[in-house]
PDB file of C-alpha atoms in Angstrom:
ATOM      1  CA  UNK A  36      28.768  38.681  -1.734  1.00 44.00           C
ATOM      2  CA  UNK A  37      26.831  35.312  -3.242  1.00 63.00           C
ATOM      3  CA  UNK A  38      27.908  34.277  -5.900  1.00 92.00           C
ATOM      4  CA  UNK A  39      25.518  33.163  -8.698  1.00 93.00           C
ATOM      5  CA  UNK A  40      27.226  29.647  -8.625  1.00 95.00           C
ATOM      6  CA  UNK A  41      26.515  29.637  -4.815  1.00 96.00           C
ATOM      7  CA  UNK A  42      22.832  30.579  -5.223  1.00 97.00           C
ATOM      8  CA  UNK A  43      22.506  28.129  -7.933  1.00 97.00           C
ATOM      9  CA  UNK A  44      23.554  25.243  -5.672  1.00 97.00           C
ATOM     10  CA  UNK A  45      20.878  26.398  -2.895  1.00 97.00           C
ATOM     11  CA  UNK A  46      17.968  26.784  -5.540  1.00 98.00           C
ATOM     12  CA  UNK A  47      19.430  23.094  -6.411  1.00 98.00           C
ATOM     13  CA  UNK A  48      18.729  21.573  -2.890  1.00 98.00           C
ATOM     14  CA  UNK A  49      15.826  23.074  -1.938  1.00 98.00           C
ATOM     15  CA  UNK A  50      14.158  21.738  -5.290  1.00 98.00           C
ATOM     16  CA  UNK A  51      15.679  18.393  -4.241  1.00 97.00           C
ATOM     17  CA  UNK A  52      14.745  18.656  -0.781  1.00 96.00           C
ATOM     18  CA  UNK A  53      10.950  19.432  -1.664  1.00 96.00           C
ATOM     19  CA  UNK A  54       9.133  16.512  -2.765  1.00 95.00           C
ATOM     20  CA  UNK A  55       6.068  18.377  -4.735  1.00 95.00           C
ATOM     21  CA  UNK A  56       8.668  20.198  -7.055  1.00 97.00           C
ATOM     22  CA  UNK A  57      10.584  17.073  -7.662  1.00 97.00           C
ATOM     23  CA  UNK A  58       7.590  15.168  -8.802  1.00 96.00           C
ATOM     24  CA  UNK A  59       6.693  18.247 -11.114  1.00 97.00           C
ATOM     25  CA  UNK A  60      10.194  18.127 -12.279  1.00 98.00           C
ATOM     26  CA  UNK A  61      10.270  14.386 -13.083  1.00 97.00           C
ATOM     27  CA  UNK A  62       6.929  14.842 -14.463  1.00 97.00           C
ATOM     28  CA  UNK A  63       7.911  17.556 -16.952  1.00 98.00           C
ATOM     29  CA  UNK A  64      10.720  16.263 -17.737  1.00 97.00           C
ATOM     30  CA  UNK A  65       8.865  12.784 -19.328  1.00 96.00           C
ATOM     31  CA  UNK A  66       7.345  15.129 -21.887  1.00 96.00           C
ATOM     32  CA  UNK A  67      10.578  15.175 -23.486  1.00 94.00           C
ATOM     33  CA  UNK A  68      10.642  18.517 -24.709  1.00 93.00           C
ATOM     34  CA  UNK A  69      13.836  20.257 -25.525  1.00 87.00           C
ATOM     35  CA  UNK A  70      13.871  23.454 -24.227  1.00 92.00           C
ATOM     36  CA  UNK A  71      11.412  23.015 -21.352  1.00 97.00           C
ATOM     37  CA  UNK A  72      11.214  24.653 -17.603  1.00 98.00           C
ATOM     38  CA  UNK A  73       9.019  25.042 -15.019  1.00 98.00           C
ATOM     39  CA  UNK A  74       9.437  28.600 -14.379  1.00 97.00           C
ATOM     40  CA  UNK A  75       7.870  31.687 -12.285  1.00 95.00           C
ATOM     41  CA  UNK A  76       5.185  31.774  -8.855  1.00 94.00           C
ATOM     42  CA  UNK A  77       6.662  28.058  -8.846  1.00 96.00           C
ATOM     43  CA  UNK A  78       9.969  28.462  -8.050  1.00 98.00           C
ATOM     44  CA  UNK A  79       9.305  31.969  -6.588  1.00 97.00           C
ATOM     45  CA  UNK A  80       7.096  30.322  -3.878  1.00 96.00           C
ATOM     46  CA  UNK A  81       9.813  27.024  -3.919  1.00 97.00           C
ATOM     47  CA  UNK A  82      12.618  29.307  -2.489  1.00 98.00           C
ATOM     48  CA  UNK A  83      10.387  31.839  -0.866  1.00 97.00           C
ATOM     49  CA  UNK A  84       8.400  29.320   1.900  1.00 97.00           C
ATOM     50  CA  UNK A  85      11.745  27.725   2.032  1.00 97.00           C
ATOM     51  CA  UNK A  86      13.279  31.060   3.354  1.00 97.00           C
ATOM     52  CA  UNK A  87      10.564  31.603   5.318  1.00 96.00           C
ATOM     53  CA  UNK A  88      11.158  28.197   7.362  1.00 95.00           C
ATOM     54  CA  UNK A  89       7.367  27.165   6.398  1.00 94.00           C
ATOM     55  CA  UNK A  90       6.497  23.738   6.770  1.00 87.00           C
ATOM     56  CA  UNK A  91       3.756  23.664   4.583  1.00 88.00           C
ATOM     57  CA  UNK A  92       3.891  25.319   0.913  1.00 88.00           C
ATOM     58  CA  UNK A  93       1.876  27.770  -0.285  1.00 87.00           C
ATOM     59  CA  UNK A  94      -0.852  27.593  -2.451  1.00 85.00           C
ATOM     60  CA  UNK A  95       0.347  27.760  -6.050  1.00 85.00           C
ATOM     61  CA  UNK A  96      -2.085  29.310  -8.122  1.00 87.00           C
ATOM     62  CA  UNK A  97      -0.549  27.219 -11.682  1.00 93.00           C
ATOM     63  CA  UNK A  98       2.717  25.587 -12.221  1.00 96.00           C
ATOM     64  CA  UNK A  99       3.832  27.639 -15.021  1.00 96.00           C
ATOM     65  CA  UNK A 100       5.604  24.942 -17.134  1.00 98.00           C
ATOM     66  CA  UNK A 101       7.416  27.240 -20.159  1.00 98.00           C
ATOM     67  CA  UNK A 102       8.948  25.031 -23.408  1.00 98.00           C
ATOM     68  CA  UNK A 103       9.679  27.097 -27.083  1.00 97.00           C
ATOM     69  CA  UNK A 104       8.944  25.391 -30.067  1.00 97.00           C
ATOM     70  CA  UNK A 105       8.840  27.614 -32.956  1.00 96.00           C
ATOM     71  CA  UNK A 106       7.626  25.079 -34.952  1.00 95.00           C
ATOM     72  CA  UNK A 107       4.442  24.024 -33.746  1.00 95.00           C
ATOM     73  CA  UNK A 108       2.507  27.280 -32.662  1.00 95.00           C
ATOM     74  CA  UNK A 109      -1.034  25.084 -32.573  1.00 94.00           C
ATOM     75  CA  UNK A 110      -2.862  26.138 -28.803  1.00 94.00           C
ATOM     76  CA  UNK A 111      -4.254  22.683 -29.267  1.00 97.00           C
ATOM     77  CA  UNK A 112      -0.100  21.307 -28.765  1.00 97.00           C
ATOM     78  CA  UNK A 113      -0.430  23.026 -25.151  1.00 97.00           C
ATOM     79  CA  UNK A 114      -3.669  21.510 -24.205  1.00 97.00           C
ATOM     80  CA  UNK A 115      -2.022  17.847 -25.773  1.00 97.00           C
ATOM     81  CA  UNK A 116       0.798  18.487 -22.825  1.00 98.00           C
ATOM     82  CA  UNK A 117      -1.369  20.179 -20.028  1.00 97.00           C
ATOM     83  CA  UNK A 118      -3.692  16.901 -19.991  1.00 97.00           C
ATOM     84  CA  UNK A 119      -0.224  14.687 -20.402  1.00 97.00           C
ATOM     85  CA  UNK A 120       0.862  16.532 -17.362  1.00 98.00           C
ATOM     86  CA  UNK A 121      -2.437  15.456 -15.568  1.00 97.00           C
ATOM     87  CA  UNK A 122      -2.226  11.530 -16.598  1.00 97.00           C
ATOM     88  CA  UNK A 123       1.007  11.788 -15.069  1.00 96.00           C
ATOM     89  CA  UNK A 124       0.994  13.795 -12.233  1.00 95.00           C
ATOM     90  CA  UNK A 125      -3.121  14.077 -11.513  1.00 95.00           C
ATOM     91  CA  UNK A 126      -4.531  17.295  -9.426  1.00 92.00           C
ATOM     92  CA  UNK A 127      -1.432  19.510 -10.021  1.00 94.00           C
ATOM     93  CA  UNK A 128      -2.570  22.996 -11.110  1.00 95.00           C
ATOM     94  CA  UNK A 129      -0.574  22.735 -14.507  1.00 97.00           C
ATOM     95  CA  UNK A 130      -0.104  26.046 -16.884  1.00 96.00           C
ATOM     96  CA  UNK A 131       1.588  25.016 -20.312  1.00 97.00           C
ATOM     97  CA  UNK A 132       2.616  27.795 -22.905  1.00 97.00           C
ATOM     98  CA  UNK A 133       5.008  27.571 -25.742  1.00 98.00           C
ATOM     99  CA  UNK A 134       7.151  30.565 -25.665  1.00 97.00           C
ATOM    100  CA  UNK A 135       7.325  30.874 -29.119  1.00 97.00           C
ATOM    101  CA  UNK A 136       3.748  31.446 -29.883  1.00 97.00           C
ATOM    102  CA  UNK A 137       3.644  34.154 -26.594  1.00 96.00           C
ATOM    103  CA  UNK A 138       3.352  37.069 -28.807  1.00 95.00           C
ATOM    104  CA  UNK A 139       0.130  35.792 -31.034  1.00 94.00           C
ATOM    105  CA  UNK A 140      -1.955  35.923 -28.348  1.00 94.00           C
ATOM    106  CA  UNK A 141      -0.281  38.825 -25.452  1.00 91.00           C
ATOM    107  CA  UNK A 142      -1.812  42.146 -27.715  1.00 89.00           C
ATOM    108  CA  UNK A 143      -5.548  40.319 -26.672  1.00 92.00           C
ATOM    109  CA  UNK A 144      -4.689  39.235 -23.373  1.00 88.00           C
ATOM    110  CA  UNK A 145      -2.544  42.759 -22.153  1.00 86.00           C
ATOM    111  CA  UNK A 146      -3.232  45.139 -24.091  1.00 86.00           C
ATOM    112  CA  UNK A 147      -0.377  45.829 -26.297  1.00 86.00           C
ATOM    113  CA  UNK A 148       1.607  43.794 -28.633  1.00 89.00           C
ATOM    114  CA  UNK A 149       5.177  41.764 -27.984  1.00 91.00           C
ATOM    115  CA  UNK A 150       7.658  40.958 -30.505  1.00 93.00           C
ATOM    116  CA  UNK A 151       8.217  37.011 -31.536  1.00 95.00           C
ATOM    117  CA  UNK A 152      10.900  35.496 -28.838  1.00 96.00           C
ATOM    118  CA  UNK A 153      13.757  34.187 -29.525  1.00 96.00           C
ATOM    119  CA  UNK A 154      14.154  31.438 -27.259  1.00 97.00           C
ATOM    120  CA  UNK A 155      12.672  29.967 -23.884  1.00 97.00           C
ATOM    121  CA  UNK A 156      15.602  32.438 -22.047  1.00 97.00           C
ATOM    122  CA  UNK A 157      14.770  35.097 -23.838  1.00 96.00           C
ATOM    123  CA  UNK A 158      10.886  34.609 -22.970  1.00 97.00           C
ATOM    124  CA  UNK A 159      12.599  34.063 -19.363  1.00 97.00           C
ATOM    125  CA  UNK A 160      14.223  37.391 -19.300  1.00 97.00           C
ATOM    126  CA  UNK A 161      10.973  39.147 -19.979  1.00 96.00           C
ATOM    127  CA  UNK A 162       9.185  37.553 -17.429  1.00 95.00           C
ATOM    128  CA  UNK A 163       7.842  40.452 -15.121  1.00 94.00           C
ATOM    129  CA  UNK A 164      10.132  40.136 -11.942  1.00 96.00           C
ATOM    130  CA  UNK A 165      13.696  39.370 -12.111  1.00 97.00           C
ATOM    131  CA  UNK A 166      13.014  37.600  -8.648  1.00 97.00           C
ATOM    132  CA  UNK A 167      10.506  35.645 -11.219  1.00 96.00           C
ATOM    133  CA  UNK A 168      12.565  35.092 -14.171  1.00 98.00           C
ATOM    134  CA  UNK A 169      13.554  31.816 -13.044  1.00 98.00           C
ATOM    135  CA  UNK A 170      13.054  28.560 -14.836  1.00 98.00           C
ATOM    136  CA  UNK A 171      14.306  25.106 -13.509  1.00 98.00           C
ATOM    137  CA  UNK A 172      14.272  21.572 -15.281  1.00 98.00           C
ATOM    138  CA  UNK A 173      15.413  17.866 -15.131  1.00 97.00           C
ATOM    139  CA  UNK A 174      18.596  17.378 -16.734  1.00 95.00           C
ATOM    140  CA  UNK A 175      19.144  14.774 -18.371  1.00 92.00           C
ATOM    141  CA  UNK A 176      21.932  13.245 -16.483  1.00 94.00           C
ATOM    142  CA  UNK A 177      19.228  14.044 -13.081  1.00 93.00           C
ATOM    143  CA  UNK A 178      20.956  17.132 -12.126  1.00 96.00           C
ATOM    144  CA  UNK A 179      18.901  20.783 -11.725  1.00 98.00           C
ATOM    145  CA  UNK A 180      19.173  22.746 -14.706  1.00 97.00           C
ATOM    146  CA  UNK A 181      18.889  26.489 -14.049  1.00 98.00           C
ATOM    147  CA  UNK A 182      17.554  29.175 -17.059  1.00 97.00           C
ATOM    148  CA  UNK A 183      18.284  32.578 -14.789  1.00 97.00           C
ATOM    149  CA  UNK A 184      18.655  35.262 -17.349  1.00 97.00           C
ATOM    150  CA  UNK A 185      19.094  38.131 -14.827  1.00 97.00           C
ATOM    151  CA  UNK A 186      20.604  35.849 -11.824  1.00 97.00           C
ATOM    152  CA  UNK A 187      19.067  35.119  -8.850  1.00 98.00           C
ATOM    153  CA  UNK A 188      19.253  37.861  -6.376  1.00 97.00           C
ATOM    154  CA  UNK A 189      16.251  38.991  -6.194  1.00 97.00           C
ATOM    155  CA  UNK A 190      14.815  35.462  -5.987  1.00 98.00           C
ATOM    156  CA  UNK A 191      16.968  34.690  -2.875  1.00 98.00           C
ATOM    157  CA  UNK A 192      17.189  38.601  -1.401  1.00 97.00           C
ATOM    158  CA  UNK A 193      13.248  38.133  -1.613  1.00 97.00           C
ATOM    159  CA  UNK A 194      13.295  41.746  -3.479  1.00 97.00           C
ATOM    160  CA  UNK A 195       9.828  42.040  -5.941  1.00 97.00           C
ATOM    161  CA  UNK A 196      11.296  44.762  -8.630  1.00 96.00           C
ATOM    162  CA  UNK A 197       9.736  45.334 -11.976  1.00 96.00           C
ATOM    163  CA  UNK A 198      11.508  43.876 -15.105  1.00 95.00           C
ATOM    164  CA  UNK A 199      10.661  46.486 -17.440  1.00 94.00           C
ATOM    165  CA  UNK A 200      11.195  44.386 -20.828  1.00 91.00           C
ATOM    166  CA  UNK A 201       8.058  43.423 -20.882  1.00 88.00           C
ATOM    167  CA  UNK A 202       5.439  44.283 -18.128  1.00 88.00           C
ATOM    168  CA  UNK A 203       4.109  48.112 -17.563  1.00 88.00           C
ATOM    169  CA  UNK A 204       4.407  50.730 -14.767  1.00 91.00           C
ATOM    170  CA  UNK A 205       0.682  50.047 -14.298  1.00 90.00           C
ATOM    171  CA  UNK A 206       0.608  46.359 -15.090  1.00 88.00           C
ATOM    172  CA  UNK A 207       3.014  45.912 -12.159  1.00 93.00           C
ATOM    173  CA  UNK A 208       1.267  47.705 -10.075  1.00 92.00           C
ATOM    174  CA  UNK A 209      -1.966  45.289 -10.332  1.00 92.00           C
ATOM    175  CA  UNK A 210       0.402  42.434  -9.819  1.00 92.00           C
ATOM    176  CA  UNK A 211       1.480  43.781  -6.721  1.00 93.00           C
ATOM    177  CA  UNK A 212      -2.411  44.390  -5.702  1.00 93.00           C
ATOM    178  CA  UNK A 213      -2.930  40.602  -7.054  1.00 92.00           C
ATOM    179  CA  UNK A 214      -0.186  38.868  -5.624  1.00 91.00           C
ATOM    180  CA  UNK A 215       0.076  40.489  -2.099  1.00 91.00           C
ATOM    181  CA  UNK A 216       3.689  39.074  -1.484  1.00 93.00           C
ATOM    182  CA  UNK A 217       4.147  40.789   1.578  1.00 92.00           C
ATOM    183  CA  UNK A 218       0.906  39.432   3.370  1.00 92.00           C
ATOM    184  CA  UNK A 219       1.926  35.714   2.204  1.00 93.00           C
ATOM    185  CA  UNK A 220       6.118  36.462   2.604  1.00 96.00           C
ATOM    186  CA  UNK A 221       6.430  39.180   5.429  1.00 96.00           C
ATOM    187  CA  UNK A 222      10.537  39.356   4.944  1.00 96.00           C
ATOM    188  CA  UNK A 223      10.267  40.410   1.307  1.00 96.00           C
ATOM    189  CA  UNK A 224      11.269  44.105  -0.218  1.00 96.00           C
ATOM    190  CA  UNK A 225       8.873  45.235  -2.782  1.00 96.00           C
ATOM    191  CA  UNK A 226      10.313  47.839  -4.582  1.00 95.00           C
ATOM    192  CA  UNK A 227       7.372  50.238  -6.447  1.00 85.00           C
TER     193      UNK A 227
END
């Protein structure tokens, strides 16, 4: 069996052995946010096409980068760090969203309401595939920091499965029709 400290170490050096996710960490990481990740398709793809022996990476759709600051729920203080993001590291397909501030705006955007988070790994842990639930950041002594609320199994058994604390029955089912995992990672399990 692998244990989580095990998979930890592997998510570790394939970061540090791919040079786009290094540069998005270092990047991120001169914001100088305290409780910041980039987090999701971005690592999700990271170990994936590293799994998958591909050479080139696949085309990432956003970096999700995920911070929580409960005390500055402004949309314009995501913008401010999006285009910070862009002077830094220009042409990178940069997503920023404060946590905190997640369930203000989720009713308009899905449909039905959220409750106020607690924290960026509690946001994490409602992220809607465990295999997703995965944030990673610049320490501050250079080493990987790891937010993995529900381990990382899935993420390196390449198993898609529903985390039901947040995302519907339905709602999963259109990110399986959106995302078509299987047709861009033929060795993963997608479990309905």
């Amino acid at each position: 069996m692998r244990t989580q400290e095990a998979l930890a170490a592997r998510l570790r050096a394939i970061a540090r052995a791919t040079p786009w996710c290094m540069q998005a960490l270092h990047a991120v990481a001169q914001l100088g946010l305290p409780h910041c990740c980039i987090g999701a398709g971005a690592v999700r793809n990271l170990v994936w096409d590293a799994l998958h022996g591909y050479a080139q990476p696949s085309a990432l759709s956003d970096i999700d980068v995920a911070y929580f600051d409960a005390h500055d729920l402004h949309p314009q203080r995501e913008a401010e760090l999006r285009q910070r993001l862009e002077t830094v590291l220009p042409g990178v397909p940069w997503e920023v969203c404060n946590q905190a501030r997640v369930h203000l705006w989720f009713e308009d955007a899905f449909g039905y309401a959220v409750p106020p988070l607690r924290s960026l790994d509690d946001a994490i842990a409602s992220w809607p595939e465990f295999a997703t639930a995965v944030g990673i950041y610049l320490r501050s002594d250079g080493e990987i920091g790891i937010v993995a609320p529900h381990g990382l199994d899935d993420l390196f058994g390449m198993v898609v499965r529903r985390n039901p604390a947040r995302i519907s029955e339905d709602g999963y089912a259109q990110r399986l029709a959106d995302k078509r995992y299987a047709a861009r990672w033929p060795r993963v399990t997608i479990i309905a």
